[in-house]
Coordinates of C-alpha atoms and ligand atoms in Angstrom, one line a residue:
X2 CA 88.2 -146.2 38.0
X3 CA 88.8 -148.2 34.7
X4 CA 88.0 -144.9 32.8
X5 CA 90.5 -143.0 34.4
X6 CA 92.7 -146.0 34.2
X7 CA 92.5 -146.2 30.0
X8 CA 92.9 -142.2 29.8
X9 CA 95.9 -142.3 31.9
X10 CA 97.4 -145.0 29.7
X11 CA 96.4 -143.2 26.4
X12 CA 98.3 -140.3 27.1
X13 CA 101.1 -142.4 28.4
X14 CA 101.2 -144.4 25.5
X15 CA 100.1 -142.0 23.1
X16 CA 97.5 -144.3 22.3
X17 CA 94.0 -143.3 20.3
X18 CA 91.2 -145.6 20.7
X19 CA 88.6 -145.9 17.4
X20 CA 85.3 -147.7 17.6
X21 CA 82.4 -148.6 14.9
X22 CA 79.1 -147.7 15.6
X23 CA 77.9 -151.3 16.0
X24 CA 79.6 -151.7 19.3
X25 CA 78.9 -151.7 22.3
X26 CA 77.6 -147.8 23.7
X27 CA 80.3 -147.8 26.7
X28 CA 82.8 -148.5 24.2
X29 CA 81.4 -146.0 22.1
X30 CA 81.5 -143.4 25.1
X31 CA 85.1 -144.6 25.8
X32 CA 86.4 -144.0 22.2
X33 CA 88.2 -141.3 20.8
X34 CA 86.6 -141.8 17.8
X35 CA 83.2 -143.1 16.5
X36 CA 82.8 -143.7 12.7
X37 CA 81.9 -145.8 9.7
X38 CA 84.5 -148.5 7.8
X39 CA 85.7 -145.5 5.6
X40 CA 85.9 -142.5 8.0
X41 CA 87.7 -145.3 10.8
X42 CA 89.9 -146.4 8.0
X43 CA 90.9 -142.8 7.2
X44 CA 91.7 -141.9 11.2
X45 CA 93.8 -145.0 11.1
X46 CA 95.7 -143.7 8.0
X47 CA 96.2 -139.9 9.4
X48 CA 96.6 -140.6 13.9
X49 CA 100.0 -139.8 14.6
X50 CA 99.6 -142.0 17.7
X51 CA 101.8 -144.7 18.2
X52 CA 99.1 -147.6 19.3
X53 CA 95.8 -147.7 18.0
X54 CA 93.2 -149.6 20.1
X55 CA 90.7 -151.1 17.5
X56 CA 87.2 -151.4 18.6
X57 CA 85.7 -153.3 15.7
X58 CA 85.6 -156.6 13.7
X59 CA 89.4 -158.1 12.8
X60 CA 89.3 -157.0 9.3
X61 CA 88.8 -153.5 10.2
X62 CA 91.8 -153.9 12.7
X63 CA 93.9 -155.6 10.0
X64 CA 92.9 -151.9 7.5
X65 CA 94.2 -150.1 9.7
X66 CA 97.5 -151.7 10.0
X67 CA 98.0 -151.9 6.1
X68 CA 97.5 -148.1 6.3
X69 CA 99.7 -147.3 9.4
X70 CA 101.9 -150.2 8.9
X71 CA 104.6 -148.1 11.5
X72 CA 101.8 -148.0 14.2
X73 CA 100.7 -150.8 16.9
X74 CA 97.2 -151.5 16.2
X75 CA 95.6 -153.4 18.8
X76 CA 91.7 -155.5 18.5
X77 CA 90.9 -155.9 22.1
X78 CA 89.6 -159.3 21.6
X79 CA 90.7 -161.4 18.5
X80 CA 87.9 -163.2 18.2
X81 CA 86.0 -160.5 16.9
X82 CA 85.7 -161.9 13.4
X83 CA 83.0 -160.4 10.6
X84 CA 80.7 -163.5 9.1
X85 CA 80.8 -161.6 6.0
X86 CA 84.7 -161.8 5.6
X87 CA 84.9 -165.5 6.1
X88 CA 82.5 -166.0 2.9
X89 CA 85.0 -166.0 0.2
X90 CA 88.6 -167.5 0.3
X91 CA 92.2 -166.8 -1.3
X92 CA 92.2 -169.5 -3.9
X93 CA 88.9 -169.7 -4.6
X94 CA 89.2 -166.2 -5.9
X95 CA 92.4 -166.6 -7.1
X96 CA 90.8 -169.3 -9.7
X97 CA 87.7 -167.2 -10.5
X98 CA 90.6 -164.2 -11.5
X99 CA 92.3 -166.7 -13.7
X100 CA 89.1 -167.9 -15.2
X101 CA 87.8 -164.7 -15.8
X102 CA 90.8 -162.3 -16.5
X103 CA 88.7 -159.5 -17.8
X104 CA 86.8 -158.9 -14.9
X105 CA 88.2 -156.2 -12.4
X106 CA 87.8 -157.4 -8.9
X107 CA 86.0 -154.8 -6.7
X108 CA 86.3 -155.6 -3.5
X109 CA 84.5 -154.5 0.0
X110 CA 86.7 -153.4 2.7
X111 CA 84.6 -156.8 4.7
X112 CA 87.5 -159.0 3.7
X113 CA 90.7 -160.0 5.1
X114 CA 94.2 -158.9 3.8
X115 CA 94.6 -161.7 1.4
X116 CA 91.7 -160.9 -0.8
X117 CA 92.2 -157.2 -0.8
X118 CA 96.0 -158.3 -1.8
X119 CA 94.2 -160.1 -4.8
X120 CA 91.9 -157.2 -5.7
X121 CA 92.1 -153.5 -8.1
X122 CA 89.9 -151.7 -5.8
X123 CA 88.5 -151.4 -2.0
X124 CA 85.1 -150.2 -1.5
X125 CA 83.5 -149.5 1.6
X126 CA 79.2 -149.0 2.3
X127 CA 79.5 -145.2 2.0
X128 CA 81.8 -144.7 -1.1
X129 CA 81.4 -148.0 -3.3
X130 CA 78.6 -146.0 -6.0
X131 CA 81.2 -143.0 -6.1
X132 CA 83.9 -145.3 -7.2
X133 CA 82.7 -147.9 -8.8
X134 CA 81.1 -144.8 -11.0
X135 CA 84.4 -144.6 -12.5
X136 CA 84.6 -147.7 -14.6
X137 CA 81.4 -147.7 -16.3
X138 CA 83.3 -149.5 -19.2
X139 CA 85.1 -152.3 -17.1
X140 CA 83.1 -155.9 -16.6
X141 CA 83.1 -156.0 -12.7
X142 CA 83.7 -158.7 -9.9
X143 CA 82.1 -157.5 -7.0
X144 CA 83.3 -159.5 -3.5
X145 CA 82.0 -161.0 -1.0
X146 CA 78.7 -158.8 -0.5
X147 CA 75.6 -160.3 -3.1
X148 CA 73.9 -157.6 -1.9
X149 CA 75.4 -154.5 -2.1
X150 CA 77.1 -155.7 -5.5
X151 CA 73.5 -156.0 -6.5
X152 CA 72.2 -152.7 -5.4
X153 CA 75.3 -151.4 -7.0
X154 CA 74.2 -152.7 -10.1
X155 CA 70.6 -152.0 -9.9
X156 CA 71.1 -147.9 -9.3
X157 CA 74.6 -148.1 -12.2
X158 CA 73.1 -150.3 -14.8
X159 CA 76.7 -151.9 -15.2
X160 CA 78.2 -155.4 -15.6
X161 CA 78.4 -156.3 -12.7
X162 CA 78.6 -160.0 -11.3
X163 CA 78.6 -160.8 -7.7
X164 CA 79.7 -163.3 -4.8
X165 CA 77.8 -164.7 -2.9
X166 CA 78.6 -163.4 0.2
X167 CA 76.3 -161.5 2.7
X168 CA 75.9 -160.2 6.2
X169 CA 73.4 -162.5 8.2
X170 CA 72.5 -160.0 10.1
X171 CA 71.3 -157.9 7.4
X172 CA 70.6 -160.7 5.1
X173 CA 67.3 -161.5 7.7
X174 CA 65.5 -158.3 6.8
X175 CA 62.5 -158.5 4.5
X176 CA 59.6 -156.4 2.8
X177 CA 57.6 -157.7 5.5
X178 CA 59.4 -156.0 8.4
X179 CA 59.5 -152.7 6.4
X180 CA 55.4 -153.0 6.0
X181 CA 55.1 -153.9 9.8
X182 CA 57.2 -151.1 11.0
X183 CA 55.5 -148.9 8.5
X184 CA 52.3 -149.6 9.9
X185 CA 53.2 -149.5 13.4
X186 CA 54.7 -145.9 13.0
X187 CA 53.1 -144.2 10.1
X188 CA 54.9 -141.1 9.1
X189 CA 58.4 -142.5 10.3
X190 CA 61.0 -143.0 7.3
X191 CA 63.1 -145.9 6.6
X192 CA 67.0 -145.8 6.5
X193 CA 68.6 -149.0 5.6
X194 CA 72.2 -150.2 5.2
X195 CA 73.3 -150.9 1.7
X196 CA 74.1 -155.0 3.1
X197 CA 70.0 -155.6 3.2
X198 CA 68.7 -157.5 0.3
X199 CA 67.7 -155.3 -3.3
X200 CA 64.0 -156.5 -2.7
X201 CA 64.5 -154.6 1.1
X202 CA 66.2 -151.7 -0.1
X203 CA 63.8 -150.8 -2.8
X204 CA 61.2 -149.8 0.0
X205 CA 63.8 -147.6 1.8
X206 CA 63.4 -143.7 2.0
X207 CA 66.9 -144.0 2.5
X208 CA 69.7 -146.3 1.5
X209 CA 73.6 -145.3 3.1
X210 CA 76.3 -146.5 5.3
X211 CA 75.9 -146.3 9.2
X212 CA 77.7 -142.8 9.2
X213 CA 74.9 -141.6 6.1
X214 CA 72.6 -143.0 7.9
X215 CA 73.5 -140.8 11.2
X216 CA 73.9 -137.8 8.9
X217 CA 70.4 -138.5 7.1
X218 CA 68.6 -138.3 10.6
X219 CA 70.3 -135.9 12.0
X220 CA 69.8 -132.7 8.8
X221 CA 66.3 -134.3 8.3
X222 CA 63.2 -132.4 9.6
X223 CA 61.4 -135.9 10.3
X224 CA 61.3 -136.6 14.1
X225 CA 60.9 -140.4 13.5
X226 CA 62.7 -143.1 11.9
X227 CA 62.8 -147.3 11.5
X228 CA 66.4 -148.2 11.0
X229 CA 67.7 -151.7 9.2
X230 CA 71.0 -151.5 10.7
X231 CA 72.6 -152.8 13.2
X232 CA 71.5 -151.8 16.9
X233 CA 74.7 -150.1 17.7
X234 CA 74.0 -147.6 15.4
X235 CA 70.7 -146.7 17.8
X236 CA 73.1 -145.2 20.8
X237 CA 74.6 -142.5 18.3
X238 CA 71.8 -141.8 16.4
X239 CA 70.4 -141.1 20.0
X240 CA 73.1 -138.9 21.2
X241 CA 73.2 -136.8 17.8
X242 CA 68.8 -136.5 18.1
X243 CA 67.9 -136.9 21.6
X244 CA 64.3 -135.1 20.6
X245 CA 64.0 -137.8 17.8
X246 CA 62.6 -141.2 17.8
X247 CA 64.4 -144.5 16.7
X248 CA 63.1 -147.8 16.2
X249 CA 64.8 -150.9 14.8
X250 CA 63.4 -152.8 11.6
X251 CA 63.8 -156.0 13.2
X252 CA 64.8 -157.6 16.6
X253 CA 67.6 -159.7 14.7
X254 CA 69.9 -156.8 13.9
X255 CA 72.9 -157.4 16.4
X256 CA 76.2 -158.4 15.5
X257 CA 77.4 -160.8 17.6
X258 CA 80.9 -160.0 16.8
X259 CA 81.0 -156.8 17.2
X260 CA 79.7 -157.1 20.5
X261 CA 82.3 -159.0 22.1
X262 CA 84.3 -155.7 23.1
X263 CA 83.6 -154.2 26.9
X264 CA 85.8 -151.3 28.5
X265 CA 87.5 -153.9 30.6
X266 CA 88.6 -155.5 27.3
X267 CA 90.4 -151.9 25.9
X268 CA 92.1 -151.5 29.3
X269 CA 93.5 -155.2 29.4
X270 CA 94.5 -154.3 25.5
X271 CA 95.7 -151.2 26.6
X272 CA 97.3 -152.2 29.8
X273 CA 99.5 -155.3 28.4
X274 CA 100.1 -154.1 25.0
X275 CA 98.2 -157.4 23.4
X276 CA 96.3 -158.8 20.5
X277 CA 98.5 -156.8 18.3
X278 CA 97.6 -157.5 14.3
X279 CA 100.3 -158.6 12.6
X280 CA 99.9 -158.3 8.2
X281 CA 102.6 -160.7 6.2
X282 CA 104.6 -157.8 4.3
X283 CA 104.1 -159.0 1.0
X284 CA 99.8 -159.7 1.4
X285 CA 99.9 -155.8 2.7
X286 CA 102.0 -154.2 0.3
X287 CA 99.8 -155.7 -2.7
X288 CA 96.4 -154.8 0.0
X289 CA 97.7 -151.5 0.2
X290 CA 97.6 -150.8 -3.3
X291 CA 94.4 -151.3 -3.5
X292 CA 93.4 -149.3 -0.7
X293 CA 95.2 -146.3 -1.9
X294 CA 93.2 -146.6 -4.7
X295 CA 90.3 -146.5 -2.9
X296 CA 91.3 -143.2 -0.8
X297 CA 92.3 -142.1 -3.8
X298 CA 88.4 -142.2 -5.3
X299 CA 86.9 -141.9 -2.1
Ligands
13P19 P1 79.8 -149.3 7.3 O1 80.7 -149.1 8.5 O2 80.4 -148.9 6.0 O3 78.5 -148.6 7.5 O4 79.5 -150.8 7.2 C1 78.9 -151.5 8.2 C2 79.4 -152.9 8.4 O5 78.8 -153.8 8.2 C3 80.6 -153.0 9.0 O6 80.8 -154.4 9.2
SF4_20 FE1 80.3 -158.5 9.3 FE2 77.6 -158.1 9.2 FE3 78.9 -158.1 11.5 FE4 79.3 -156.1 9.7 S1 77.4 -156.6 10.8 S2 80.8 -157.1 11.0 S3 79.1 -157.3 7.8 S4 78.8 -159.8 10.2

């Protein structure tokens, strides 16, 4: 069986296989390791196995070979590209630093390697208030996420100026959908991402990355929640709360990318050695930098 197949081949290769919670649930159930951008970012940073099999969106892939720059890190299909992350490019924020020197560039880990190489810090969903809480002087450049750099600012009350980047999946949710779902299941609570619009957000009972989220439900004594996430999120949420009901705050929230991955897909990636990410040394040494700052705060 293919199962049997990719465990045989792990330990063979000494090969650890990390997944995000928006993919697919067998690859979920195949992985060594389910998590969030920041808690997948710190297993790439701390496996001492030799290939990592990345079950995720390229830039994740591409994080976790900036912090195990020794290590194979595989993306089972290379198409897997976040929507978010093609929102902002090299020069034009190259110019906007040139323009605005004063403005420290605070960047979400959504990006690829050439914009964190241009950046001061990395910020993920679940860590971005804790460390942008450390410059409550500095005039701020938040990238590529509008809405998250807004929320930021909202619940800080810092300078904080945004790009206008956003996640479409996340971007469709409105106050409408929260009313709807509030209606339909009175006495559930609302957990949304931090990537939803301010406006969206502002009628949450909870606001956290995927992982927070997870956590949230799982201590909580409520038996029923509306999540504005992504659906992936639904299969752990599920498997942490089987007594617990979960229903989705809109029909839209599937990332097509991060969907593209099946089991057949990790053994190919596994079996063959391919769709390794490769990092131009001088782009990851500057990204790095900023990363390490980020673990750093984190
Ligand atoms: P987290 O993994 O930080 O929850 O972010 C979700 C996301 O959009 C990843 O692309
Ligand atoms: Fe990017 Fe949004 Fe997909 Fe996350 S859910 S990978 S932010 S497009």
């Amino acid at each position: 069986m293919l199962i049997d197949e990719i465990k045989r081949l792990k330990k063979e290769k000494n090969a650890v296989i990390l997944a995000h919670f928006y993919q697919n649930a067998e690859i979920q159930d195949v992985a060594d390791f389910v998590g969030d951008s920041l808690a997948l970012s710190r297993q790439a940073a701390s496996t001492d196995a030799d290939i990592i099999v990345f079950c995720g969106v390229y830039f994740m892939a591409e994080t976790a070979k900036i912090l195990s720059p020794e290590k194979k890190v595989l993306l089972p299909k290379k198409n897997s590209l976040c929507r978010m992350a093609a929102m902002i490019s090299y020069d034009d924020l190259k110019e906007y630093k040139e323009d605005n020197p004063d403005r420290m560039i605070v960047t979400y880990v959504n990006t690829r390697a050439d914009i964190k190489s241009l950046s001061d810090v990395i910020v993920t969903s679940s860590n971005a208030e804790k460390i942008v809480k450390n410059f409550p002087d500095k005039k701020i450049m938040y990238v590529p996420d509008k809405n998250l750099g807004l929320y930021l600012k909202s619940k800080l009350g810092f300078d904080i100026d945004v790009w206008p980047g956003f996640c479409y999946i996340h971007e469709l949710l409105t106050i409408n959908d929260v009313k709807k779902l509030r209606n339909k299941y009175p006495g559930a609570l609302v957990l949304i991402h931090p990537e939803a619009p301010l406006q969206v957000l502002n009628e949450a009972d909870f606001v956290g990355s995927t992982k927070q989220i997870l956590d949230f439900a799982t201590k909580s004594d409520a038996q029923e929640f509306i999540i504005g996430t992504d659906e992936g999120i639904i299969h752990a949420l599920k498997k942490h709360n089987p007594d617990k009901k979960f229903h989705l705050l809109s029909s839209g929230l599937s990332c097509i990318n991060m969907k593209r991955i099946y089991v057949q897909d990790v053994y190919d990636a596994l079996a063959k050695e391919q769709h390794e990410i490769t990092v131009p040394k001088d782009i990851a040494l500057k990204a790095r930098v900023a990363l390490d700052r980020m673990m750093r705060l984190s």
